Coordinates of C-alpha atoms in Angstrom, one line a residue:
M1 CA 135.3 134.1 55.7
T2 CA 133.2 132.2 58.2
D3 CA 134.9 131.1 61.5
K4 CA 134.5 127.3 61.7
R5 CA 134.2 127.7 65.5
E6 CA 131.1 129.8 65.2
R7 CA 127.7 128.2 65.8
P8 CA 125.2 128.2 62.9
P9 CA 122.5 130.8 63.2
V10 CA 119.4 129.8 65.2
P11 CA 116.8 129.3 62.5
E12 CA 113.1 130.4 62.4
A13 CA 111.1 128.2 64.8
L14 CA 109.5 125.1 63.3
P15 CA 105.7 125.1 62.8
A16 CA 105.3 122.4 65.4
P17 CA 107.8 121.3 68.2
V18 CA 110.2 118.4 67.7
I19 CA 112.4 116.4 69.9
D20 CA 116.2 115.9 69.4
A21 CA 116.2 112.2 69.9
H22 CA 120.0 111.9 70.4
T23 CA 122.5 114.6 71.6
H24 CA 125.4 114.9 73.9
L25 CA 124.8 118.0 76.1
D26 CA 128.0 117.5 78.0
A27 CA 130.1 117.4 74.8
C28 CA 128.2 120.6 73.7
G29 CA 129.8 122.4 76.6
A30 CA 127.1 122.1 79.3
V31 CA 128.6 121.4 82.8
D32 CA 125.8 122.4 85.1
A33 CA 122.1 123.2 85.2
A34 CA 122.7 126.8 83.9
G35 CA 124.6 125.4 80.9
V36 CA 121.9 122.9 80.1
A37 CA 119.2 125.6 80.3
E38 CA 121.2 127.8 77.9
L39 CA 121.3 125.0 75.3
L40 CA 117.7 124.2 75.7
D41 CA 116.6 127.8 75.5
R42 CA 118.3 128.1 72.1
A43 CA 116.7 124.9 71.1
N44 CA 113.3 126.1 72.1
A45 CA 113.7 129.2 70.1
A46 CA 114.1 127.0 67.0
G47 CA 111.1 124.9 67.9
V48 CA 113.0 122.0 69.5
S49 CA 111.2 121.4 72.7
H50 CA 113.0 118.4 74.4
V51 CA 116.2 116.4 74.0
I52 CA 117.6 113.0 75.0
T53 CA 121.2 113.4 76.1
V54 CA 123.2 110.3 75.6
A55 CA 126.2 108.8 77.3
D56 CA 129.3 107.2 75.8
D57 CA 131.1 106.2 79.0
L58 CA 130.4 105.7 82.6
K59 CA 131.1 109.2 83.7
A60 CA 128.9 110.6 80.9
A61 CA 126.2 108.2 81.9
Q62 CA 126.2 109.5 85.4
W63 CA 126.2 113.1 84.2
A64 CA 123.4 112.4 81.7
A65 CA 121.2 110.8 84.4
E66 CA 121.8 113.8 86.7
A67 CA 121.3 116.4 84.0
S68 CA 117.9 114.9 83.2
T69 CA 116.8 116.0 86.7
W70 CA 117.9 119.6 86.3
D71 CA 115.6 120.5 83.5
P72 CA 112.2 119.0 82.5
R73 CA 113.1 119.4 78.8
V74 CA 115.9 116.8 79.2
Y75 CA 115.8 113.0 79.2
A76 CA 118.8 110.7 79.3
A77 CA 120.1 107.4 77.8
V78 CA 122.9 105.4 79.5
A79 CA 125.4 102.9 78.2
V80 CA 129.0 102.4 77.4
H81 CA 129.9 103.2 73.8
P82 CA 131.3 100.3 71.8
T83 CA 134.6 102.1 71.4
R84 CA 134.9 102.3 75.2
T85 CA 134.3 98.6 75.9
S86 CA 137.9 97.3 76.1
T87 CA 137.7 97.6 79.9
F88 CA 133.9 97.0 80.3
G89 CA 133.4 95.0 83.5
D90 CA 131.5 94.5 86.7
V91 CA 131.9 98.1 87.9
E92 CA 130.4 99.5 84.7
K93 CA 127.6 96.9 84.7
A94 CA 126.6 97.6 88.3
E95 CA 126.5 101.4 87.8
L96 CA 124.5 101.1 84.6
E97 CA 122.1 98.8 86.3
R98 CA 121.5 101.5 88.9
L99 CA 121.2 104.3 86.4
A100 CA 119.0 102.4 83.9
V101 CA 116.0 102.3 86.3
Q102 CA 115.9 106.0 87.0
P103 CA 112.6 107.5 85.8
R104 CA 114.1 110.1 83.5
V105 CA 116.5 107.6 81.9
V106 CA 114.4 106.6 78.9
A107 CA 116.8 104.4 76.8
I108 CA 119.8 102.1 77.0
G109 CA 122.3 103.6 74.7
E110 CA 124.4 104.2 72.8
T111 CA 125.5 100.6 72.4
G112 CA 126.3 98.5 69.4
L113 CA 129.4 97.9 67.2
D114 CA 132.0 100.2 65.7
Y115 CA 134.4 98.7 63.2
Y116 CA 135.7 102.1 62.0
W117 CA 137.7 103.0 65.0
D118 CA 140.3 100.6 66.4
Y119 CA 139.8 101.4 70.1
S120 CA 138.1 98.2 71.4
P121 CA 138.5 94.6 70.2
P122 CA 135.5 93.2 68.4
A123 CA 135.1 90.5 70.9
A124 CA 134.8 93.0 73.7
Q125 CA 132.3 95.1 71.7
H126 CA 130.2 92.0 71.0
E127 CA 130.1 91.0 74.7
A128 CA 129.2 94.4 75.8
F129 CA 126.5 94.8 73.1
R130 CA 124.9 91.5 74.2
W131 CA 124.9 92.7 77.8
H132 CA 123.2 96.0 76.9
I133 CA 120.6 94.1 74.9
D134 CA 119.8 92.1 78.0
L135 CA 119.7 95.2 80.2
S136 CA 117.3 96.9 77.8
K137 CA 114.9 93.9 77.9
R138 CA 115.2 93.6 81.7
V139 CA 114.4 97.3 82.4
G140 CA 111.8 97.5 79.6
K141 CA 113.5 100.5 77.9
P142 CA 114.4 101.0 74.2
L143 CA 117.8 100.0 72.9
M144 CA 119.7 102.8 71.2
I145 CA 122.1 101.4 68.6
H146 CA 125.4 102.8 67.4
D147 CA 126.3 101.1 64.1
R148 CA 129.4 102.1 62.3
D149 CA 130.6 99.9 59.4
A150 CA 128.9 97.0 61.2
H151 CA 125.4 96.6 59.6
E152 CA 125.4 92.9 59.2
D153 CA 126.8 92.0 62.5
I154 CA 124.4 94.3 64.3
L155 CA 121.5 92.5 62.8
K156 CA 123.0 89.1 63.5
V157 CA 123.5 89.9 67.2
L158 CA 120.0 91.3 67.6
E159 CA 118.6 88.2 66.0
A160 CA 120.7 85.8 68.0
E161 CA 120.1 87.5 71.3
G162 CA 116.4 88.4 70.6
A163 CA 115.9 92.1 70.0
P164 CA 114.2 94.2 72.7
S165 CA 110.6 95.3 71.9
T166 CA 111.9 98.7 70.8
V167 CA 115.2 99.2 68.9
V168 CA 116.4 102.6 67.6
F169 CA 119.2 102.9 65.0
H170 CA 120.7 106.2 66.0
C171 CA 122.2 108.3 63.2
F172 CA 121.1 105.7 60.7
S173 CA 123.9 105.3 58.1
G174 CA 122.8 102.5 55.9
D175 CA 121.5 102.4 52.3
A176 CA 117.9 101.7 51.1
D177 CA 118.3 97.9 51.3
F178 CA 119.5 98.0 54.9
A179 CA 116.8 100.4 55.8
R180 CA 114.1 98.1 54.4
R181 CA 115.5 95.2 56.5
C182 CA 115.5 97.3 59.6
V183 CA 112.0 98.6 58.9
D184 CA 110.7 95.1 58.2
A185 CA 112.1 94.0 61.6
G186 CA 110.1 96.8 63.3
Y187 CA 113.1 99.0 64.2
V188 CA 113.0 102.8 64.4
L189 CA 115.4 104.8 62.3
S190 CA 116.8 108.1 63.5
F191 CA 118.3 110.5 61.0
A192 CA 120.9 113.2 61.8
G193 CA 122.9 115.8 59.9
P194 CA 124.5 113.5 57.3
V195 CA 121.1 113.0 55.6
T196 CA 121.4 116.6 54.5
F197 CA 124.9 116.2 53.0
K198 CA 125.0 116.7 49.2
N199 CA 127.0 113.5 48.7
A200 CA 124.7 111.3 50.8
R201 CA 122.6 109.9 48.0
A202 CA 122.3 106.3 49.4
L203 CA 121.3 107.6 52.8
Q204 CA 118.8 110.0 51.3
E205 CA 117.3 107.1 49.4
A206 CA 117.0 105.2 52.6
A207 CA 115.3 108.2 54.4
R208 CA 112.6 108.4 51.7
L209 CA 111.4 104.9 52.2
V210 CA 111.1 104.8 56.1
P211 CA 107.4 104.8 57.1
R212 CA 106.5 107.9 59.0
D213 CA 105.8 106.0 62.2
Q214 CA 109.3 104.5 62.3
L215 CA 111.1 107.8 61.9
L216 CA 113.0 110.0 64.4
V217 CA 115.3 113.0 64.0
E218 CA 118.4 113.9 66.0
T219 CA 121.6 116.0 66.0
D220 CA 124.2 113.8 67.6
A221 CA 125.6 117.2 68.7
P222 CA 128.2 118.5 68.8
F223 CA 129.0 116.3 65.8
L224 CA 127.6 116.0 62.3
T225 CA 126.2 119.6 61.8
P226 CA 123.7 119.7 59.0
H227 CA 124.4 121.3 55.6
P228 CA 125.2 124.1 54.9
F229 CA 127.0 124.4 58.2
R230 CA 129.0 121.1 58.1
G231 CA 132.1 121.4 60.2
R232 CA 130.8 124.0 62.5
P233 CA 129.7 123.3 66.1
N234 CA 126.4 121.4 66.3
E235 CA 123.7 121.9 69.0
P236 CA 120.2 120.6 69.5
Y237 CA 118.6 123.6 67.8
C238 CA 120.2 122.5 64.6
V239 CA 117.8 119.5 64.3
N240 CA 115.5 122.2 62.8
Y241 CA 117.7 122.2 59.7
T242 CA 117.6 118.4 59.4
V243 CA 113.8 118.1 59.8
R244 CA 113.3 120.8 57.1
D245 CA 115.5 118.9 54.7
L246 CA 113.8 115.6 55.5
A247 CA 110.4 117.1 54.7
T248 CA 111.6 118.3 51.4
L249 CA 113.4 115.0 50.7
R250 CA 110.3 113.0 51.5
G251 CA 107.9 115.3 49.8
E252 CA 106.0 115.9 53.0
D253 CA 104.3 118.8 54.7
L254 CA 106.8 120.2 57.3
S255 CA 104.1 120.7 60.0
E256 CA 102.8 117.2 59.6
L257 CA 106.3 115.7 59.7
C258 CA 107.1 117.7 62.9
V259 CA 104.0 116.3 64.6
A260 CA 104.8 112.8 63.4
V261 CA 108.4 112.6 64.6
T262 CA 107.4 114.2 68.0
R263 CA 104.6 111.6 68.5
N264 CA 107.1 108.9 67.5
A265 CA 109.6 110.0 70.1
Q266 CA 106.9 110.3 72.8
R267 CA 105.8 106.7 72.0
V268 CA 109.2 105.2 71.6
F269 CA 110.7 106.6 74.7
G270 CA 107.6 106.9 76.8
L271 CA 108.1 110.6 77.4
D272 CA 105.9 112.0 80.2
Y273 CA 104.9 115.4 78.9

């Protein structure tokens, strides 16, 4: 019987390198430069060349920004997650302002709304979301959206505030109708492990219709490990499994899809390699 604590096997390298557009290296167990290098070495063996490590609170934002300076394969995104916004105030804002302008911080995220968990009042989430939208526009970096059970309100807030020039829906979770609305608005949709789940019919339908130039792939590691390893620890190398499934799902050549999502990530986040 497989030990659920055991990592999935590192798969054969992809035919062209891809970027994990959203991961949490600290939550994957990295604490220092050596730990980050170990995770990225495994990712490289699977054809995953670079990652964006993403914050969910102020401490994680500070860590992500610092970690992006330890290894040229790592970039960072900084924000306070919507479930952590009950105490979001001047201290958090001042520090995020400082971190957001650092050169290897390439996005403001993850921010948005989460109506699944009852950790932060909706009013606090909305206020913080609006502030992050403004920060994204002021520093000229993409906005990375966390959207859980909040599709309509996410779109309403973006419309009311005026969306930044680049908006990424991390771990896209909507159906085909919601995907079309996001695509029509010019937003970028990033797909993670759930698109490989056998019961994710609506999500798979959405993934089929996204234009190739508005598509990213990610792990959201250590969460949401792709099929057939659901429930086991996730790492950036596992984006290999997701992009393979996406190529099959969309009826595309794997090499061409790898090249496309890498170019998209480079364009969206302004990556300097």
